Amino acid sequence: MAKKYSLDLYKHNDFIKMVQVKKQMSFQQQRIFDTMLSTVQEMKKTGDFIDLVSEGELRMDLDVFKEQMLRGSKIKKINRKELEDALEAMVDIKFKYTIKEGNQDKIGTFVIFQKAEIDFNTGEVSVIFGKEFRTENLLPTSNYTALSLEFLNTFSSQYARLLYQYFKMLIGKNYNKPFRTDIVLEIDFIKSLFGINEIEHKMYTKNTSVLLKNTIEPAVKQINEFSDLIVSYDKLKRGRKIYSLAFEFKPKPEYIKPKEEEIPPTNTTSPLFIPEFKKFRDFRDWVVESYRNKEVIIGPNNYLYNTAIKITSLGYLHNVVSCKDLDPDSAQNLWAWMYEHQDRIGKINLSQSEVLTLNNKDRYLYVIDQSINKKVNVIFQEVNILENGVHCDVVVKREDGEIKNIKNYYTIEKLMEALQDKPLLDEVVLEAKIL
DNA sequence: GCGTTACTCATTGTCGTTCG
DNA sequence: CGAACGACAATGAGTAACGC
């Protein structure tokens, strides 16, 4: 087992230590314990936390503490009675231990918090640790992951709390780049994770299926229902014996989004309706006003198909790919082009095929018409780039209005060379054939 | 704020089934 | 055959919602 999980163990050790402490707590005690940890984390985040832990005392801000108590909980307000209960629950937390190493054979218990006090005048929650309790066991949480009280407090199953925190630790802080999204856990490991032992939970040690049904199953159900994770698992069997569970856990899609979410609002929330302008001046003023700090067009004439242009806060055109403002001449040309192609404004999610089609519509191609075996001019309608990204199919219109296809003949590069603004007469540029 | 009620969770246990 | 599984029930503890 040590071999199998060696990758994670250094991180897990801290966590397991924590869990073993936690498993001895009642549900309420777990809640208050987590509240305390997240208060510390929250204060560290805002820089308000003064590290007094080495002296065996911890001071927390009462408002932050209350805020954390409320997170994810159904209660709307914390009153004095609830604070009293919380303090009582805290001081009641004990840790039982057994040592059996070499000559040593001891059992014992110690309190984790000797004293917990709220001073309403200074607005402080102060906690004094029991002498035996090593504070480094308490605080590693801040190193592996931020507690998600929001979700933790929606769970009514204590195993859901433990399992969820375990997965969160493996995923890490970044939803988009999870540290891990799957793990195989041996049943013995799960028992230690949940703090299940032979003396206190006979049936869970005797009968694995009962263990799974009563602990893992409801925990996974609650995590899937209430939290930001989706969890599934497979039972791995040796013969009939379940020896391990293979878990898969991923952030729910709606929580991975933030990156994508940032782009659409800046790009597509632009005015949906684009008025037609008869005067260039009006057009330009409207575009600058509507698209300030936003991308306005993609792949305009003479630019690469994926080059997006945006309007800077000062109203200048700015090439997003090269990160440069356009020089005055280019800007003037592009403004003129945009005025001609007003339907392109705001469409910034176009594919290469769409950009080339829109940019070249109604230009001319000079080809051989096989049906009459003559060279003719046809009008470019549409291009579809093939999967290889090099060749393309082209849709053209004959003079009589009939639509024809040129399949897989042109490369994109050759097509661009072949397209002309005016009909050609005698020169043969290329020998593309239409049937 | 208090007591009642309904519900969920945690744990143990029984019993029949299945598969090695 | 027997070990392990799985369905189901019983029980106590804890919690939330409700009405007074």
Short mmCIF file of C-alpha atoms (C1' of nucleotides) in Angstrom, two decimals:
data_model
loop_
_atom_site.label_atom_id
_atom_site.label_comp_id
_atom_site.label_asym_id
_atom_site.label_seq_id
_atom_site.Cartn_x
_atom_site.Cartn_y
_atom_site.Cartn_z
CA MET A 1 0.00 0.00 0.00
CA ALA A 2 2.77 2.41 0.84
CA LYS A 3 4.18 1.84 -2.62
CA LYS A 4 0.93 2.40 -4.37
CA TYR A 5 0.23 5.76 -2.80
CA SER A 6 3.74 6.98 -2.31
CA LEU A 7 3.03 9.85 -4.66
CA ASP A 8 0.47 11.36 -2.38
CA LEU A 9 1.35 10.16 1.03
CA TYR A 10 3.34 13.08 2.27
CA LYS A 11 0.32 15.19 1.67
CA HIS A 12 -2.08 12.57 2.95
CA ASN A 13 -0.32 11.97 6.22
CA ASP A 14 -1.30 15.36 7.51
CA PHE A 15 -4.78 14.85 6.32
CA ILE A 16 -5.19 11.43 7.87
CA LYS A 17 -3.95 12.73 11.17
CA MET A 18 -6.60 15.40 10.96
CA VAL A 19 -9.31 12.96 10.05
CA GLN A 20 -8.46 10.66 12.90
CA VAL A 21 -8.96 13.58 15.19
CA LYS A 22 -12.13 14.54 13.44
CA LYS A 23 -13.68 11.12 13.43
CA GLN A 24 -13.74 11.20 17.20
CA MET A 25 -15.91 14.27 17.08
CA SER A 26 -19.63 14.45 16.90
CA PHE A 27 -21.17 15.89 13.80
CA GLN A 28 -21.59 19.28 15.47
CA GLN A 29 -18.05 19.23 16.73
CA GLN A 30 -16.77 18.54 13.24
CA ARG A 31 -18.73 21.50 12.03
CA ILE A 32 -17.37 23.86 14.61
CA PHE A 33 -13.85 22.54 14.12
CA ASP A 34 -14.06 23.17 10.38
CA THR A 35 -15.54 26.58 11.05
CA MET A 36 -12.54 27.43 13.14
CA LEU A 37 -10.10 26.26 10.50
CA SER A 38 -11.83 28.21 7.80
CA THR A 39 -11.89 31.30 9.98
CA VAL A 40 -8.13 31.04 10.27
CA GLN A 41 -7.85 30.55 6.52
CA GLU A 42 -10.12 33.46 5.81
CA MET A 43 -8.12 35.72 8.12
CA LYS A 44 -4.87 34.57 6.55
CA LYS A 45 -6.29 35.40 3.15
CA THR A 46 -7.13 38.94 4.16
CA GLY A 47 -3.87 39.32 6.06
CA ASP A 48 -5.59 39.79 9.42
CA PHE A 49 -4.26 36.66 11.01
CA ILE A 50 -1.59 37.01 13.62
CA ASP A 51 0.13 33.72 14.21
CA LEU A 52 -0.10 33.08 17.91
CA VAL A 53 -0.34 29.36 17.56
CA SER A 54 3.16 28.68 18.86
CA GLU A 55 2.11 30.10 22.20
CA GLY A 56 -0.80 27.72 22.36
CA GLU A 57 -3.37 30.38 21.84
CA LEU A 58 -5.38 31.38 18.83
CA ARG A 59 -7.30 34.62 18.41
CA MET A 60 -9.94 34.96 15.79
CA ASP A 61 -12.20 37.74 14.68
CA LEU A 62 -15.75 37.18 15.94
CA ASP A 63 -17.39 38.57 12.83
CA VAL A 64 -15.38 36.33 10.52
CA PHE A 65 -16.10 33.41 12.81
CA LYS A 66 -19.84 34.04 12.69
CA GLU A 67 -19.69 34.52 8.95
CA GLN A 68 -18.03 31.12 8.58
CA MET A 69 -20.60 29.51 10.86
CA LEU A 70 -23.36 30.69 8.57
CA ARG A 71 -21.77 29.60 5.32
CA GLY A 72 -23.78 26.89 3.59
CA SER A 73 -25.90 26.43 6.67
CA LYS A 74 -29.63 26.75 6.69
CA ILE A 75 -29.58 29.03 9.71
CA LYS A 76 -29.90 32.69 8.84
CA LYS A 77 -28.57 34.28 11.99
CA ILE A 78 -26.23 33.34 14.82
CA ASN A 79 -27.53 34.19 18.27
CA ARG A 80 -25.85 34.10 21.62
CA LYS A 81 -27.15 30.63 22.42
CA GLU A 82 -25.59 29.18 19.28
CA LEU A 83 -22.24 30.73 20.12
CA GLU A 84 -22.47 29.26 23.59
CA ASP A 85 -23.16 25.81 22.15
CA ALA A 86 -20.31 26.20 19.72
CA LEU A 87 -17.85 27.00 22.49
CA GLU A 88 -19.10 24.08 24.52
CA ALA A 89 -18.78 21.73 21.57
CA MET A 90 -15.24 22.96 20.99
CA VAL A 91 -14.04 22.38 24.51
CA ASP A 92 -15.66 18.94 24.51
CA ILE A 93 -13.48 17.75 21.65
CA LYS A 94 -11.15 15.08 22.92
CA PHE A 95 -8.58 12.89 21.31
CA LYS A 96 -8.20 9.26 22.29
CA TYR A 97 -4.99 7.48 21.46
CA THR A 98 -3.36 4.10 21.68
CA ILE A 99 0.38 3.56 21.58
CA LYS A 100 1.76 0.10 21.11
CA GLU A 101 5.37 0.31 20.04
CA GLY A 102 8.18 -1.79 21.41
CA ASN A 103 7.91 -1.67 25.18
CA GLN A 104 5.32 1.05 25.13
CA ASP A 105 1.71 0.11 25.68
CA LYS A 106 -0.49 3.04 26.52
CA ILE A 107 -3.97 4.31 26.04
CA GLY A 108 -5.01 7.86 26.77
CA THR A 109 -7.17 10.87 26.08
CA PHE A 110 -6.53 14.57 25.98
CA VAL A 111 -8.57 17.66 25.28
CA ILE A 112 -7.78 19.64 22.18
CA PHE A 113 -9.05 22.98 23.41
CA GLN A 114 -8.57 23.83 27.00
CA LYS A 115 -10.56 27.02 26.85
CA ALA A 116 -12.68 28.82 24.34
CA GLU A 117 -13.92 32.31 24.99
CA ILE A 118 -15.74 35.07 23.22
CA ASP A 119 -15.12 38.66 24.22
CA PHE A 120 -17.96 40.74 22.86
CA ASN A 121 -16.20 43.98 23.74
CA THR A 122 -13.10 43.32 21.66
CA GLY A 123 -14.98 41.13 19.17
CA GLU A 124 -12.54 38.25 19.53
CA VAL A 125 -12.81 34.51 19.79
CA SER A 126 -9.85 33.19 21.70
CA VAL A 127 -8.93 29.55 21.94
CA ILE A 128 -6.31 27.99 24.18
CA PHE A 129 -5.02 24.62 23.09
CA GLY A 130 -4.62 21.69 25.41
CA LYS A 131 -1.01 21.08 26.42
CA GLU A 132 -0.76 17.76 24.65
CA PHE A 133 -2.17 18.90 21.40
CA ARG A 134 0.41 19.66 18.77
CA THR A 135 -0.90 22.57 16.79
CA GLU A 136 0.88 21.51 13.63
CA ASN A 137 -1.68 18.73 13.48
CA LEU A 138 -4.41 21.29 13.32
CA LEU A 139 -3.19 23.75 10.77
CA PRO A 140 -1.91 21.77 7.79
CA THR A 141 -5.33 22.26 6.26
CA SER A 142 -4.35 25.67 5.12
CA ASN A 143 -1.53 24.14 3.12
CA TYR A 144 -3.43 21.62 1.10
CA THR A 145 -6.70 23.22 0.30
CA ALA A 146 -9.10 25.90 1.29
CA LEU A 147 -11.99 24.42 3.18
CA SER A 148 -15.26 24.65 1.36
CA LEU A 149 -17.64 25.23 4.21
CA GLU A 150 -20.22 26.32 1.69
CA PHE A 151 -20.68 22.72 0.64
CA LEU A 152 -19.49 20.96 3.77
CA ASN A 153 -22.34 22.41 5.76
CA THR A 154 -24.93 21.15 3.31
CA PHE A 155 -23.94 17.55 4.04
CA SER A 156 -25.82 15.70 6.70
CA SER A 157 -23.56 12.67 6.45
CA GLN A 158 -20.29 12.87 8.33
CA TYR A 159 -18.72 10.53 5.80
CA ALA A 160 -19.68 12.92 3.05
CA ARG A 161 -17.71 15.61 4.90
CA LEU A 162 -14.63 13.47 5.18
CA LEU A 163 -14.74 12.08 1.66
CA TYR A 164 -15.44 15.47 0.16
CA GLN A 165 -12.50 17.08 1.92
CA TYR A 166 -10.28 14.24 0.83
CA PHE A 167 -11.22 14.73 -2.82
CA LYS A 168 -10.89 18.47 -2.55
CA MET A 169 -7.41 18.01 -1.22
CA LEU A 170 -6.50 15.87 -4.23
CA ILE A 171 -8.03 18.27 -6.71
CA GLY A 172 -6.31 21.27 -5.21
CA LYS A 173 -7.28 24.87 -5.47
CA ASN A 174 -7.46 25.17 -9.21
CA TYR A 175 -10.61 23.71 -10.74
CA ASN A 176 -9.17 24.03 -14.21
CA LYS A 177 -5.99 22.18 -13.38
CA PRO A 178 -6.86 19.49 -10.84
CA PHE A 179 -3.91 17.83 -9.15
CA ARG A 180 -5.73 14.50 -9.43
CA THR A 181 -9.20 13.42 -10.50
CA ASP A 182 -9.07 9.72 -9.72
CA ILE A 183 -7.61 7.41 -7.10
CA VAL A 184 -7.84 3.79 -6.06
CA LEU A 185 -8.36 3.36 -2.35
CA GLU A 186 -8.04 0.06 -0.54
CA ILE A 187 -10.83 -0.79 1.84
CA ASP A 188 -8.41 -0.73 4.76
CA PHE A 189 -7.35 2.76 3.78
CA ILE A 190 -10.96 3.89 3.57
CA LYS A 191 -11.54 2.54 7.04
CA SER A 192 -8.64 4.54 8.39
CA LEU A 193 -9.80 7.57 6.45
CA PHE A 194 -13.22 7.28 8.07
CA GLY A 195 -11.75 6.38 11.42
CA ILE A 196 -13.51 3.04 11.49
CA ASN A 197 -12.07 0.45 13.84
CA GLU A 198 -12.95 -3.06 14.91
CA ILE A 199 -13.94 -2.18 18.45
CA GLU A 200 -16.38 0.60 17.68
CA HIS A 201 -17.77 -0.54 14.35
CA LYS A 202 -17.95 -4.28 14.30
CA MET A 203 -20.19 -4.66 11.29
CA TYR A 204 -18.13 -2.37 9.11
CA THR A 205 -15.06 -4.45 9.72
CA LYS A 206 -16.88 -7.73 9.22
CA ASN A 207 -18.97 -6.88 6.20
CA THR A 208 -17.57 -4.67 3.47
CA SER A 209 -20.81 -4.35 1.58
CA VAL A 210 -22.47 -2.89 4.64
CA LEU A 211 -19.60 -0.47 5.01
CA LEU A 212 -20.02 0.70 1.43
CA LYS A 213 -23.76 0.87 1.58
CA ASN A 214 -23.90 2.86 4.78
CA THR A 215 -20.89 5.12 4.41
CA ILE A 216 -19.63 5.48 0.84
CA GLU A 217 -22.98 5.29 -0.92
CA PRO A 218 -24.79 8.05 0.99
CA ALA A 219 -21.62 10.15 1.05
CA VAL A 220 -21.19 9.98 -2.72
CA LYS A 221 -24.88 10.68 -3.18
CA GLN A 222 -24.72 13.82 -1.07
CA ILE A 223 -21.52 15.06 -2.65
CA ASN A 224 -23.04 14.67 -6.11
CA GLU A 225 -26.23 16.36 -5.06
CA PHE A 226 -24.97 19.34 -3.10
CA SER A 227 -21.33 20.03 -3.82
CA ASP A 228 -19.20 21.27 -6.67
CA LEU A 229 -17.89 17.78 -7.43
CA ILE A 230 -19.16 14.79 -9.37
CA VAL A 231 -18.01 11.52 -7.87
CA SER A 232 -18.35 7.98 -9.14
CA TYR A 233 -16.70 4.77 -8.06
CA ASP A 234 -16.14 1.17 -9.11
CA LYS A 235 -15.71 -1.78 -6.84
CA LEU A 236 -12.56 -3.76 -7.51
CA LYS A 237 -12.91 -7.39 -6.54
CA ARG A 238 -10.56 -10.27 -5.98
CA GLY A 239 -12.80 -13.29 -6.30
CA ARG A 240 -15.87 -12.18 -4.42
CA LYS A 241 -14.01 -9.95 -2.05
CA ILE A 242 -14.11 -6.19 -2.59
CA TYR A 243 -10.56 -5.09 -1.92
CA SER A 244 -10.53 -1.57 -3.33
CA LEU A 245 -12.65 1.23 -4.67
CA ALA A 246 -11.64 3.16 -7.78
CA PHE A 247 -12.92 6.70 -7.39
CA GLU A 248 -13.31 9.31 -10.07
CA PHE A 249 -14.05 12.84 -9.02
CA LYS A 250 -14.29 15.97 -11.12
CA PRO A 251 -15.44 19.50 -10.59
CA LYS A 252 -18.91 19.99 -12.03
CA PRO A 253 -18.74 21.73 -15.41
CA GLU A 254 -20.37 24.89 -14.13
CA TYR A 255 -17.44 25.35 -11.77
CA ILE A 256 -14.74 24.91 -14.42
CA LYS A 257 -16.14 27.68 -16.55
CA PRO A 258 -14.81 30.95 -15.10
CA LYS A 259 -12.14 31.21 -17.83
CA GLU A 260 -14.63 30.80 -20.65
CA GLU A 261 -17.15 33.00 -18.92
CA GLU A 262 -14.75 35.88 -18.98
CA ILE A 263 -14.55 35.92 -22.76
CA PRO A 264 -18.22 35.79 -23.85
CA PRO A 265 -19.36 38.81 -21.87
CA THR A 266 -16.60 40.96 -23.29
CA ASN A 267 -17.19 39.70 -26.80
CA THR A 268 -20.71 38.60 -27.43
CA THR A 269 -22.63 40.89 -25.17
CA SER A 270 -21.95 43.57 -27.70
CA PRO A 271 -25.08 45.01 -29.25
CA LEU A 272 -26.96 42.25 -30.99
CA PHE A 273 -28.64 44.66 -33.32
CA ILE A 274 -26.33 46.55 -35.59
CA PRO A 275 -27.97 49.48 -37.36
CA GLU A 276 -27.08 50.22 -40.95
CA PHE A 277 -25.18 53.44 -41.36
CA LYS A 278 -25.24 55.69 -44.36
CA LYS A 279 -22.60 58.05 -43.10
CA PHE A 280 -19.12 56.85 -42.27
CA ARG A 281 -18.84 59.27 -39.39
CA ASP A 282 -21.99 57.91 -37.70
CA PHE A 283 -20.83 54.38 -38.28
CA ARG A 284 -17.45 54.96 -36.71
CA ASP A 285 -18.82 56.81 -33.71
CA TRP A 286 -21.34 54.08 -33.06
CA VAL A 287 -18.76 51.29 -33.34
CA VAL A 288 -16.30 53.03 -31.04
CA GLU A 289 -19.01 53.70 -28.50
CA SER A 290 -20.46 50.18 -28.61
CA TYR A 291 -17.21 48.21 -28.76
CA ARG A 292 -14.89 50.22 -26.57
CA ASN A 293 -12.52 47.74 -24.86
CA LYS A 294 -14.10 44.88 -26.78
CA GLU A 295 -13.18 42.86 -29.82
CA VAL A 296 -14.99 44.24 -32.81
CA ILE A 297 -14.05 42.09 -35.78
CA ILE A 298 -12.07 38.99 -36.64
CA GLY A 299 -10.01 38.22 -39.74
CA PRO A 300 -10.78 41.31 -41.81
CA ASN A 301 -9.33 41.74 -45.27
CA ASN A 302 -5.53 41.36 -45.50
CA TYR A 303 -5.34 40.03 -41.97
CA LEU A 304 -5.00 36.42 -40.90
CA TYR A 305 -8.34 34.74 -40.34
CA ASN A 306 -7.78 34.50 -36.60
CA THR A 307 -6.61 38.06 -36.09
CA ALA A 308 -9.05 39.85 -33.83
CA ILE A 309 -9.21 43.62 -33.75
CA LYS A 310 -10.48 45.48 -30.76
CA ILE A 311 -11.25 49.07 -29.91
CA THR A 312 -9.05 50.49 -27.18
CA SER A 313 -10.40 52.68 -24.42
CA LEU A 314 -9.12 55.67 -26.41
CA GLY A 315 -11.05 54.51 -29.50
CA TYR A 316 -8.06 53.24 -31.50
CA LEU A 317 -8.02 50.00 -33.45
CA HIS A 318 -5.82 47.41 -31.79
CA ASN A 319 -4.52 44.12 -33.16
CA VAL A 320 -5.10 41.57 -30.39
CA VAL A 321 -2.68 39.00 -31.84
CA SER A 322 0.33 41.25 -32.29
CA CYS A 323 -0.77 43.40 -29.32
CA LYS A 324 -0.19 46.62 -31.22
CA ASP A 325 -2.36 49.53 -32.14
CA LEU A 326 -2.77 49.83 -35.89
CA ASP A 327 -0.74 52.54 -37.59
CA PRO A 328 -2.81 55.42 -38.99
CA ASP A 329 -2.81 54.20 -42.61
CA SER A 330 -3.81 50.65 -41.75
CA ALA A 331 -6.43 51.95 -39.39
CA GLN A 332 -7.91 54.17 -42.07
CA ASN A 333 -7.99 51.29 -44.55
CA LEU A 334 -9.58 48.98 -42.03
CA TRP A 335 -12.23 51.55 -41.08
CA ALA A 336 -13.11 51.90 -44.73
CA TRP A 337 -13.27 48.16 -45.11
CA MET A 338 -15.46 47.76 -42.03
CA TYR A 339 -17.78 50.43 -43.33
CA GLU A 340 -18.14 48.37 -46.50
CA HIS A 341 -18.64 45.19 -44.49
CA GLN A 342 -20.88 46.36 -41.68
CA ASP A 343 -22.38 42.91 -41.29
CA ARG A 344 -19.04 41.70 -39.97
CA ILE A 345 -19.04 43.95 -36.94
CA GLY A 346 -19.35 42.06 -33.70
CA LYS A 347 -19.06 38.61 -35.26
CA ILE A 348 -15.88 37.50 -33.58
CA ASN A 349 -16.42 33.74 -33.34
CA LEU A 350 -16.01 32.87 -37.01
CA SER A 351 -14.11 29.86 -38.31
CA GLN A 352 -11.44 30.18 -40.97
CA SER A 353 -13.89 28.95 -43.64
CA GLU A 354 -16.45 31.53 -42.58
CA VAL A 355 -13.93 34.35 -42.57
CA LEU A 356 -12.62 33.49 -46.04
CA THR A 357 -16.14 33.07 -47.38
CA LEU A 358 -17.28 36.44 -46.06
CA ASN A 359 -14.09 38.23 -47.07
CA ASN A 360 -14.18 37.01 -50.68
CA LYS A 361 -17.83 36.76 -51.51
CA ASP A 362 -18.68 37.86 -55.07
CA ARG A 363 -15.09 37.94 -56.27
CA TYR A 364 -14.20 36.15 -59.49
CA LEU A 365 -12.51 32.89 -60.36
CA TYR A 366 -11.39 31.97 -63.84
CA VAL A 367 -11.96 28.25 -64.49
CA ILE A 368 -12.61 25.68 -67.17
CA ASP A 369 -16.25 24.78 -67.59
CA GLN A 370 -16.16 21.16 -68.69
CA SER A 371 -19.73 21.08 -69.89
CA ILE A 372 -18.87 23.48 -72.70
CA ASN A 373 -15.12 23.02 -72.51
CA LYS A 374 -14.47 26.72 -72.29
CA LYS A 375 -12.75 29.04 -69.89
CA VAL A 376 -15.27 31.12 -67.97
CA ASN A 377 -15.51 33.49 -65.06
CA VAL A 378 -17.49 32.26 -62.08
CA ILE A 379 -18.45 34.03 -58.90
CA PHE A 380 -17.05 32.82 -55.61
CA GLN A 381 -19.75 31.91 -53.09
CA GLU A 382 -18.34 29.80 -50.30
CA VAL A 383 -15.24 27.94 -49.19
CA ASN A 384 -15.04 24.93 -46.88
CA ILE A 385 -11.62 24.06 -45.63
CA LEU A 386 -11.01 20.32 -45.51
CA GLU A 387 -9.85 18.46 -42.45
CA ASN A 388 -6.21 18.54 -43.49
CA GLY A 389 -6.37 22.32 -43.09
CA VAL A 390 -4.64 22.85 -46.44
CA HIS A 391 -7.08 22.00 -49.24
CA CYS A 392 -10.61 23.25 -49.60
CA ASP A 393 -13.89 22.78 -51.42
CA VAL A 394 -15.18 25.86 -53.20
CA VAL A 395 -18.77 26.71 -54.14
CA VAL A 396 -19.09 29.01 -57.16
CA LYS A 397 -21.91 30.48 -59.23
CA ARG A 398 -21.95 30.40 -63.01
CA GLU A 399 -23.15 33.35 -65.02
CA ASP A 400 -26.48 31.65 -65.56
CA GLY A 401 -26.88 31.40 -61.82
CA GLU A 402 -26.19 27.68 -61.52
CA ILE A 403 -24.24 26.64 -58.43
CA LYS A 404 -21.17 24.49 -59.00
CA ASN A 405 -18.57 22.86 -56.80
CA ILE A 406 -14.81 22.65 -57.13
CA LYS A 407 -13.85 19.85 -54.85
CA ASN A 408 -10.46 19.42 -53.28
CA TYR A 409 -8.58 21.26 -56.01
CA TYR A 410 -7.33 24.47 -54.50
CA THR A 411 -5.13 24.85 -51.54
CA ILE A 412 -6.17 27.86 -49.47
CA GLU A 413 -3.08 29.68 -50.62
CA LYS A 414 -3.71 28.98 -54.33
CA LEU A 415 -7.35 29.96 -53.99
CA MET A 416 -6.40 33.33 -52.55
CA GLU A 417 -4.05 33.91 -55.48
CA ALA A 418 -6.70 32.89 -57.98
CA LEU A 419 -9.47 35.11 -56.70
CA GLN A 420 -9.80 38.35 -58.64
CA ASP A 421 -11.79 41.50 -58.08
CA LYS A 422 -12.75 41.79 -61.74
CA PRO A 423 -13.59 39.16 -64.36
CA LEU A 424 -10.61 37.90 -66.34
CA LEU A 425 -10.78 37.55 -70.05
CA ASP A 426 -8.07 35.64 -71.79
CA GLU A 427 -5.40 34.66 -69.40
CA VAL A 428 -5.57 31.23 -67.91
CA VAL A 429 -4.64 31.55 -64.31
CA LEU A 430 -5.45 28.09 -63.10
CA GLU A 431 -7.12 25.09 -64.53
CA ALA A 432 -9.73 24.36 -61.96
CA LYS A 433 -12.59 22.53 -63.58
CA ILE A 434 -16.27 22.70 -62.93
CA LEU A 435 -18.49 19.94 -64.25
"C1'" DG B 1 -38.31 30.09 23.27
"C1'" DC B 2 -40.27 25.38 23.91
"C1'" DG B 3 -42.15 20.96 22.88
"C1'" DT B 4 -43.78 17.85 19.38
"C1'" DT B 5 -43.36 15.47 15.15
"C1'" DA B 6 -41.34 13.73 11.12
"C1'" DC B 7 -37.38 12.70 9.00
"C1'" DT B 8 -32.50 11.25 8.17
"C1'" DC B 9 -28.34 9.06 9.54
"C1'" DA B 10 -25.41 5.49 11.90
"C1'" DT B 11 -25.03 1.09 13.39
"C1'" DT B 12 -26.15 -3.71 14.19
"C1'" DG B 13 -28.35 -7.62 12.95
"C1'" DT B 14 -30.90 -11.39 10.10
"C1'" DC B 15 -31.54 -14.11 6.22
"C1'" DG B 16 -31.41 -15.60 1.64
"C1'" DT B 17 -28.41 -15.73 -2.57
"C1'" DT B 18 -24.36 -16.31 -5.24
"C1'" DC B 19 -20.09 -17.78 -6.67
"C1'" DG B 20 -15.47 -19.85 -6.03
"C1'" DC C 1 -19.68 -26.22 1.40
"C1'" DG C 2 -18.76 -21.82 3.04
"C1'" DA C 3 -17.31 -17.10 2.54
"C1'" DA C 4 -18.91 -12.92 0.96
"C1'" DC C 5 -22.54 -10.26 -0.87
"C1'" DG C 6 -26.91 -7.73 -0.83
"C1'" DA C 7 -31.63 -6.67 0.63
"C1'" DC C 8 -34.13 -5.51 4.39
"C1'" DA C 9 -35.49 -4.41 9.21
"C1'" DA C 10 -34.85 -2.59 13.85
"C1'" DT C 11 -33.14 0.79 16.91
"C1'" DG C 12 -31.28 4.90 18.81
"C1'" DA C 13 -29.36 9.50 18.03
"C1'" DG C 14 -29.54 13.72 16.00
"C1'" DT C 15 -31.81 17.46 13.22
"C1'" DA C 16 -35.26 20.51 10.98
"C1'" DA C 17 -39.78 22.24 10.67
"C1'" DC C 18 -43.85 23.41 12.74
"C1'" DG C 19 -47.24 25.30 15.83
"C1'" DC C 20 -48.12 27.39 20.11
#
